[in-house]
Short mmCIF file of C-alpha atoms and ligand atoms in Angstrom, two decimals:
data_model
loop_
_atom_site.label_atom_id
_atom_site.label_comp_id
_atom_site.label_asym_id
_atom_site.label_seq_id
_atom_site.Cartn_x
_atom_site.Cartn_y
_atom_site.Cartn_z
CA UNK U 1 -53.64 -119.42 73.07
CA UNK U 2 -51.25 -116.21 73.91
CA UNK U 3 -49.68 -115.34 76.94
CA UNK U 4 -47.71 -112.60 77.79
CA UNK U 5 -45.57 -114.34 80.64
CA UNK U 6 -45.02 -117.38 78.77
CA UNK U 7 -45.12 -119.23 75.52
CA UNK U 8 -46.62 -122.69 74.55
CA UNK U 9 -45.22 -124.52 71.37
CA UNK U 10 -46.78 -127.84 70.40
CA UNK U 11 -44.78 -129.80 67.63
CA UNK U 12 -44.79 -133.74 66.89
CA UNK U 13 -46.71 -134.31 69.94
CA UNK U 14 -44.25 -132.53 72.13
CA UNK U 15 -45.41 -129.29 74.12
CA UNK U 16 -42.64 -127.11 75.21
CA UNK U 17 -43.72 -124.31 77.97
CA UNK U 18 -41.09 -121.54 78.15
CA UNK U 19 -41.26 -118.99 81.39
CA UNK U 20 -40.69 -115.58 79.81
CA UNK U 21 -40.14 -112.75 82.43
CA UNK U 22 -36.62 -111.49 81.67
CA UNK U 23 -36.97 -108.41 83.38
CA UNK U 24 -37.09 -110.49 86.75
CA UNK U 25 -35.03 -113.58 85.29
CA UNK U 26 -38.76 -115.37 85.06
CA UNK U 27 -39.54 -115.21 88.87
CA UNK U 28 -43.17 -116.76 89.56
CA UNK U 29 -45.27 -113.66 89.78
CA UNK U 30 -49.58 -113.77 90.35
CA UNK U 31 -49.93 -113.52 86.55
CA UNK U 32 -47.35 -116.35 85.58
CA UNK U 33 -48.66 -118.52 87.74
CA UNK U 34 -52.58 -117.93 86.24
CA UNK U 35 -51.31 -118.68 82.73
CA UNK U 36 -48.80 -121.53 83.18
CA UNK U 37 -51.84 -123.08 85.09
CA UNK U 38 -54.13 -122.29 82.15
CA UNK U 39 -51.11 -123.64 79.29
CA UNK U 40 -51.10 -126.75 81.81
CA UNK U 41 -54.85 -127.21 81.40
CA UNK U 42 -54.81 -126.42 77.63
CA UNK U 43 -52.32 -129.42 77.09
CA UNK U 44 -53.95 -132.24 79.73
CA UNK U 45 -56.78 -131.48 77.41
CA UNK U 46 -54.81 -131.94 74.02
CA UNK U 47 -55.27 -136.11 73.13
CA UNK U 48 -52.40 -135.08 70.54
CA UNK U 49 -49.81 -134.13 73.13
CA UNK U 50 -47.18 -137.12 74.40
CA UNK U 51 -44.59 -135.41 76.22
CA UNK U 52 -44.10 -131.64 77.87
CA UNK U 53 -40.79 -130.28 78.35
CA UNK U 54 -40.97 -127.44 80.42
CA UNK U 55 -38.07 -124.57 80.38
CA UNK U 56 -37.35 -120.69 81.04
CA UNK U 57 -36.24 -117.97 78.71
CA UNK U 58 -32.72 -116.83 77.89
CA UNK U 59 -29.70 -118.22 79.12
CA UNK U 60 -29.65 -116.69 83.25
CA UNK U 61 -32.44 -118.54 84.43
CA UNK U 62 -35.08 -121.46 84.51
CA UNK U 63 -37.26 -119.59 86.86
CA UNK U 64 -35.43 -117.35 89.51
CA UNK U 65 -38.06 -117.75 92.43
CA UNK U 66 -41.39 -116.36 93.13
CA UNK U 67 -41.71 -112.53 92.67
CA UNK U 68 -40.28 -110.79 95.50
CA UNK U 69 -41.45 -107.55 94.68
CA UNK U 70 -45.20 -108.53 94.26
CA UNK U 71 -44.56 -110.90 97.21
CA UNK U 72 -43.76 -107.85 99.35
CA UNK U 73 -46.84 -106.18 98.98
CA UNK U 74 -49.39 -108.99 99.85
CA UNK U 75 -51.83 -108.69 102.19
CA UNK U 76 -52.44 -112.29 103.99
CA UNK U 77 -55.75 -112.96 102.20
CA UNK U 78 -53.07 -112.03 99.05
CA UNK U 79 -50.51 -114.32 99.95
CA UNK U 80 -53.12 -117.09 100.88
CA UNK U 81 -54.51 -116.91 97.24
CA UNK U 82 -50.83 -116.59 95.93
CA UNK U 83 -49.98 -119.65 97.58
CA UNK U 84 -53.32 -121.68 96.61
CA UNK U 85 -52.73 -120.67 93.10
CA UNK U 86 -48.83 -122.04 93.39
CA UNK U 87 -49.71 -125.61 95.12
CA UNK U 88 -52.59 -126.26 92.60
CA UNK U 89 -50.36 -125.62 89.68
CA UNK U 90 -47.62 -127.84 90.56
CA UNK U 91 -49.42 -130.28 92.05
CA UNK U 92 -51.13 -130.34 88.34
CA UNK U 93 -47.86 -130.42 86.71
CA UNK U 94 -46.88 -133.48 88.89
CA UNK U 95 -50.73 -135.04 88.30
CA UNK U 96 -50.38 -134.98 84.18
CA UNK U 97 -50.45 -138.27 82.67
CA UNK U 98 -47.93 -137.34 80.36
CA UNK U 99 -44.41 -137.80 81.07
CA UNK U 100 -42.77 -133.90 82.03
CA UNK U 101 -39.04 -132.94 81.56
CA UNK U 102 -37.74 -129.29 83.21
CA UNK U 103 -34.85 -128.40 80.98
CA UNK U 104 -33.13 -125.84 83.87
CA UNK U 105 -31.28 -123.67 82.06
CA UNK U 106 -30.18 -121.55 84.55
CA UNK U 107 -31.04 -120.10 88.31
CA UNK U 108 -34.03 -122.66 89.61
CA UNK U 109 -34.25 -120.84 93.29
CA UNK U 110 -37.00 -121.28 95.22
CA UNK U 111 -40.34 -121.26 93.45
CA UNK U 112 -38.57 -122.16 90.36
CA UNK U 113 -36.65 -125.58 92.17
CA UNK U 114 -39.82 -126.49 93.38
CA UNK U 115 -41.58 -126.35 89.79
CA UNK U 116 -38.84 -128.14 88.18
CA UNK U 117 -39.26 -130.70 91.00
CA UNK U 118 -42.75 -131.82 90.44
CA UNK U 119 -41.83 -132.47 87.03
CA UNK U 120 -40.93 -136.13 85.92
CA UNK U 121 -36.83 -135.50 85.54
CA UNK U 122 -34.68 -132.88 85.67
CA UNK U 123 -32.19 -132.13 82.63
CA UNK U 124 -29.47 -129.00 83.08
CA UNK U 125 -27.45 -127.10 81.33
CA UNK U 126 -23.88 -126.20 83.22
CA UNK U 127 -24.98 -123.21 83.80
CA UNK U 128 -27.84 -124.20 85.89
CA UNK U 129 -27.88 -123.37 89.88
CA UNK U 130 -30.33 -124.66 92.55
CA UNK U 131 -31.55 -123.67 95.92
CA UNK U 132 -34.39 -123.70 98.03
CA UNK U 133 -32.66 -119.71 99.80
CA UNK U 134 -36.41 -119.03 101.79
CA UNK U 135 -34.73 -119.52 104.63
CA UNK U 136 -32.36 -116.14 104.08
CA UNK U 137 -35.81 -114.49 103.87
CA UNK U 138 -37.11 -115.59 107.16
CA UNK U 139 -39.70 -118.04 105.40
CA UNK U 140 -39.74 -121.52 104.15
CA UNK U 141 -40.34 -123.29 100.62
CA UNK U 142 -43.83 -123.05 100.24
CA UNK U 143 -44.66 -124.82 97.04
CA UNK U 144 -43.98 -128.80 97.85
CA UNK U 145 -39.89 -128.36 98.65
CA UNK U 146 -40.07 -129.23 101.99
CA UNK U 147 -41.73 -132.84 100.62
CA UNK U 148 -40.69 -133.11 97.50
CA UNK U 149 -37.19 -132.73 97.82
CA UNK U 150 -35.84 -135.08 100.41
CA UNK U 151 -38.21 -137.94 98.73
CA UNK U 152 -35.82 -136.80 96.40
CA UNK U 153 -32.46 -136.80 97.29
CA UNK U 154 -32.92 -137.85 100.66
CA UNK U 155 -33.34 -136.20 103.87
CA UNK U 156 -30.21 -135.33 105.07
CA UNK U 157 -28.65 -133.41 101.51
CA UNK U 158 -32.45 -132.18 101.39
CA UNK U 159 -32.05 -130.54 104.86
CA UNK U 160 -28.58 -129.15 104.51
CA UNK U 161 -29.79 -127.24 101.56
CA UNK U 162 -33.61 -126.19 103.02
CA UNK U 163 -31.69 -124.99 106.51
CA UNK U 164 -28.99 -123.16 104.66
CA UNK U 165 -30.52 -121.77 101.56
CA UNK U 166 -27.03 -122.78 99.87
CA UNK U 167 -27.11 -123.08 95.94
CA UNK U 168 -25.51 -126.00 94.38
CA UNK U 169 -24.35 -126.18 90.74
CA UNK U 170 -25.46 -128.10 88.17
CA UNK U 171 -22.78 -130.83 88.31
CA UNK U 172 -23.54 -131.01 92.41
CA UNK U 173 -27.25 -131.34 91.67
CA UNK U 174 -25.95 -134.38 89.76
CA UNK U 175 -23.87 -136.07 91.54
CA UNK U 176 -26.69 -135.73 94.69
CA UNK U 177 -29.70 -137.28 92.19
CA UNK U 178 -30.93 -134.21 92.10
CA UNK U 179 -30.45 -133.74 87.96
CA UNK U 180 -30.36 -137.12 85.65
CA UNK U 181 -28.31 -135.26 83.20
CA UNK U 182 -25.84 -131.97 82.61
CA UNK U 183 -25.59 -130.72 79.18
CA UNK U 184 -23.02 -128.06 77.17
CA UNK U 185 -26.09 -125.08 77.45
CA UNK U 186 -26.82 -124.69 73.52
CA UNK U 187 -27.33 -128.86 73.92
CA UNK U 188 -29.88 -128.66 76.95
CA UNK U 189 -33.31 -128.75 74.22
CA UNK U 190 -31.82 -130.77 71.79
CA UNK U 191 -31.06 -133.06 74.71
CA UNK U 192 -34.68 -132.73 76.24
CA UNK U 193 -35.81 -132.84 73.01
CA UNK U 194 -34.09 -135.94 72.19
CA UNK U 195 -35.54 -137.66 75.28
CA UNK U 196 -39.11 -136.29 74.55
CA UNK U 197 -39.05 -137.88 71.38
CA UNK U 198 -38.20 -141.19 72.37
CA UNK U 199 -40.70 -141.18 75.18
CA UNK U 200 -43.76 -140.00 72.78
CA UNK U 201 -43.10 -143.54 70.66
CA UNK U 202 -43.43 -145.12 73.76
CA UNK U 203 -47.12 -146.61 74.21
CA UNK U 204 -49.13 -143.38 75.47
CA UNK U 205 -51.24 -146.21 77.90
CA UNK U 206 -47.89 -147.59 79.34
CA UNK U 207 -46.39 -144.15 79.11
CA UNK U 208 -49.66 -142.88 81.76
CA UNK U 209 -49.58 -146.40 84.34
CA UNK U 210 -45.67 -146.69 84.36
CA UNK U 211 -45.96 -142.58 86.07
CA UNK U 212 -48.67 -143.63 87.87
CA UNK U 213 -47.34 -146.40 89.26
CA UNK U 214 -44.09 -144.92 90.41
CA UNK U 215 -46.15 -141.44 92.25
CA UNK U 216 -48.44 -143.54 93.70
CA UNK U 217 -46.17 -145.74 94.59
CA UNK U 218 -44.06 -143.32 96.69
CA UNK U 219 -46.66 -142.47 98.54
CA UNK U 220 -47.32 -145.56 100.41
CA UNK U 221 -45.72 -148.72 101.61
CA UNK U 222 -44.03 -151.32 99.37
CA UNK U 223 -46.55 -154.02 99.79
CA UNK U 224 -48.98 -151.22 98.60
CA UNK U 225 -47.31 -150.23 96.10
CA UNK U 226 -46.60 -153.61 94.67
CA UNK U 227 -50.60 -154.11 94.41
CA UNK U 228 -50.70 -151.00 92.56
CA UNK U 229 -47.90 -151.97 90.15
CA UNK U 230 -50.21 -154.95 89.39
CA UNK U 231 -53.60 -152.92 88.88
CA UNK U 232 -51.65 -150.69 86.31
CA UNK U 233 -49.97 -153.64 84.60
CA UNK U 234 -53.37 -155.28 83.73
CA UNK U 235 -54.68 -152.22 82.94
CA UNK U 236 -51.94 -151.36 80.42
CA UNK U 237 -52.06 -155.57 78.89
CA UNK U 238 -55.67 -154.01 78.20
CA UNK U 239 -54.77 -151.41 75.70
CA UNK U 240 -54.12 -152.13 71.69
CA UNK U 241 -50.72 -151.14 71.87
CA UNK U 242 -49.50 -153.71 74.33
CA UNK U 243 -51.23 -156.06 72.18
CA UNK U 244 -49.38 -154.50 69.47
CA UNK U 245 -46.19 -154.57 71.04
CA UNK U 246 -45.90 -158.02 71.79
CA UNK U 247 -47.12 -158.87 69.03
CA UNK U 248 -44.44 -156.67 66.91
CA UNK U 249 -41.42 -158.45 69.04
CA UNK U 250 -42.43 -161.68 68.19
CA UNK U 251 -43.08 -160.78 64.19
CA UNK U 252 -39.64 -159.47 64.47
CA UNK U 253 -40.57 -155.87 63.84
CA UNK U 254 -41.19 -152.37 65.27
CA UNK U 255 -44.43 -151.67 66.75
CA UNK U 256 -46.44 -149.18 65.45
CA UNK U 257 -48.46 -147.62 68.44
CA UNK U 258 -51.14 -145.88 67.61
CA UNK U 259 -52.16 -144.24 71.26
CA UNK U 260 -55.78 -145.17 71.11
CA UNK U 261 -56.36 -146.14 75.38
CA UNK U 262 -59.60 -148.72 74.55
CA UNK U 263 -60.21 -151.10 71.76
N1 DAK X 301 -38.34 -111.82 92.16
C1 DAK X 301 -38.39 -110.61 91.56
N2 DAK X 301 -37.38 -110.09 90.83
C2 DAK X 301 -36.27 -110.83 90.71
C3 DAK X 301 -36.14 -112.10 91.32
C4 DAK X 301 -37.24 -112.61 92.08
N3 DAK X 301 -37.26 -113.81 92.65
N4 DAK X 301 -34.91 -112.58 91.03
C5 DAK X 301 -34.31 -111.65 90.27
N5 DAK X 301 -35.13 -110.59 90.07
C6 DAK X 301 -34.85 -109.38 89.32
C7 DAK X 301 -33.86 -108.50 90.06
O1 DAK X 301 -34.53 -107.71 91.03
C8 DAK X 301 -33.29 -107.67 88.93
O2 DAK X 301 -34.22 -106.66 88.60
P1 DAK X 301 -33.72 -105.14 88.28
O3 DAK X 301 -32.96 -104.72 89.48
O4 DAK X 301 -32.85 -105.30 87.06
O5 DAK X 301 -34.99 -104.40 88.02
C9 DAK X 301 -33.26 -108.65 87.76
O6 DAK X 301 -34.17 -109.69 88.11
C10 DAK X 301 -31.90 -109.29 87.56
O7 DAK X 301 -31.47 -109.83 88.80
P2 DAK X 301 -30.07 -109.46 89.50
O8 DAK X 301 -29.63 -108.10 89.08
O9 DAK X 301 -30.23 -109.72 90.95
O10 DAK X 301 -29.13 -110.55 88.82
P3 DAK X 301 -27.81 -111.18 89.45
O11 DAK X 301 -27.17 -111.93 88.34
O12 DAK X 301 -27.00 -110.14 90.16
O13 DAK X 301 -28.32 -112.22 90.55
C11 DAK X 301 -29.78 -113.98 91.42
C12 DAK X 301 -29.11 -113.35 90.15
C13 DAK X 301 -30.72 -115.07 90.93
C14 DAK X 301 -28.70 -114.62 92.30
C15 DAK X 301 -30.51 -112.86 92.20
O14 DAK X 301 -31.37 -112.15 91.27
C16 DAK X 301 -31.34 -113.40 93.31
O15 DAK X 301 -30.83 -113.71 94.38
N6 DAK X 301 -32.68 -113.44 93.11
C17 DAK X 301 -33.61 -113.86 94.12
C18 DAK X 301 -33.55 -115.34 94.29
C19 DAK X 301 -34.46 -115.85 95.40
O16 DAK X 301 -34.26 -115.54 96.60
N7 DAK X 301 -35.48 -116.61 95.03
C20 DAK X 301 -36.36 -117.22 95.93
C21 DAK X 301 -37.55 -116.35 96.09
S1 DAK X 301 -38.56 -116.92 97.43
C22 DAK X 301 -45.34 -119.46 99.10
C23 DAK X 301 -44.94 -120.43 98.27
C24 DAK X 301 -43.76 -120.31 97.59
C25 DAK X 301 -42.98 -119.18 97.78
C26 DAK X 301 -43.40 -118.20 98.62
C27 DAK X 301 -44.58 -118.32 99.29
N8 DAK X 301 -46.54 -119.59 99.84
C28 DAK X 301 -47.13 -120.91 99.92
C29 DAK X 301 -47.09 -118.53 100.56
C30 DAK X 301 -41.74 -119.09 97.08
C31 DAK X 301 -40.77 -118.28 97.55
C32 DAK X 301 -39.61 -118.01 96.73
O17 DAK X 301 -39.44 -118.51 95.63
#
């Protein structure tokens, strides 16, 4: 499918969305967020697909923020379909079975933090820069940063930079869990990419519970969460690969998974 604000590559089971709005360093605008939500749909629905990696265009920015221009002009019934539009995407993003990377390449501010945090794991180049700066525009994040980000990196560093609007660099992101990894710029895709790969010869059923397991999970207690560990642990002994796993280790071998989720 083509898109004008964005482009979807599938190769080797690996989908790679890239935001493409130069002209406003790939800022979130109505459009954008209509066809990322429609790329988002095309791959859930794509058996073939293992792994998304999800980036922006150029080297400036991942996304810089929802459109402040086309923001200004909303009406409130505007706004309130903006914002609908913007939760149900990323809270799609988050809901995929398959395992998502954001490879920030640049400014995530904003909109854009808040996408790349309802992904599965952050990689970014050096060049990268994050911030949550609604507050220097008299609002507030709007699509999940408020929740997502101190689950996070905690409260406290989540609330320093949500009350100040302060950016922090790629190697701060790091260091405050923010990021899993910092990468030379021309190495951030071939270091997603890397990753991706060795994720999509994972087994695609453990691949879906082990994500499961761990969103679910934060959402409720330990005890909880330990009983749905289990559920999605005999689920997963129910697929062929696990069989096939096991059964490779002990043959002294590599498994060959073959993704099929009955049988
Ligand atoms: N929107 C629209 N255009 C943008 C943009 C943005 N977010 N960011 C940059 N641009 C445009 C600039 O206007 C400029 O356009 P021209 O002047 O060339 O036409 C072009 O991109 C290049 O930007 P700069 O000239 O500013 O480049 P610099 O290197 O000087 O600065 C910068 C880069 C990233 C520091 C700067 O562009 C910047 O501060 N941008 C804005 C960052 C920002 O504040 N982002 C957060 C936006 S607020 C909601 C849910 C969510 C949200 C809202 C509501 N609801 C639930 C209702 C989300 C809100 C946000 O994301």
């Amino acid at each position: 499918m083509a898109y004008s604000t964005l482009q979807c590559t599938i190769e080797d089971g690996i989908a790679t969305i890239t935001i493409s709005r130069p002209q406003a360093l790939n800022a979130l605008n109505s459009l954008t967020l209509e066809e990322l939500s429609q790329a988002v749909d095309q791959i859930a629905s794509n058996q073939e697909v293992r792994v998304l990696i999800l980036t922006g265009s150029g080297e400036k920015a991942f996304v810089a923020g929802a459109d402040i221009s086309e923001m200004a002009t909303f009406t409130p019934l505007q706004a309130k379909a903006f914002a609908g539009k913007g939760q149900a995407v990323i809270s799609r993003l988050q809901g995929l079975a398959i395992p998502v990377i954001a490879a920030v390449n640049g400014y995530a501010l904003g909109g854009g933090c808040e996408l790349a945090l309802a992904c599965d794991f952050i990689y970014a180049s050096e060049k990268a820069t994050f911030g949550l700066p609604e507050i220097s525009l008299g609002l507030i994040p709007g699509f999940g940063g408020t929740q997502r980000l101190p689950r996070l990196i905690g409260p406290h560093a989540a609330k320093e930079m949500i009350l100040t609007g302060k950016y922090v660099a790629a190697s701060e992101a790091c260091r405050i869990g923010l990021v899993s990894q910092v990468f030379a710029p021309q190495e951030l895709m071939g270091g997603a990419l890397a990753t991706a790969k060795i994720m999509a010869s994972r087994g695609k059923a453990a691949l879906r519970a082990a994500k499961q397991a761990v969103n679910q999970g934060l959402n409720t207690d330990l005890a909880t969460g330990l009983v749905i560990e289990c559920d999605a642990f005999a689920l997963c002994m129910a697929s062929p690969d696990a069989r096939e796993g096991t059964k490779a280790f002990l043959e002294k071998r590599k498994p060959v998974f073959t993704g099929a989720l009955n049988g």
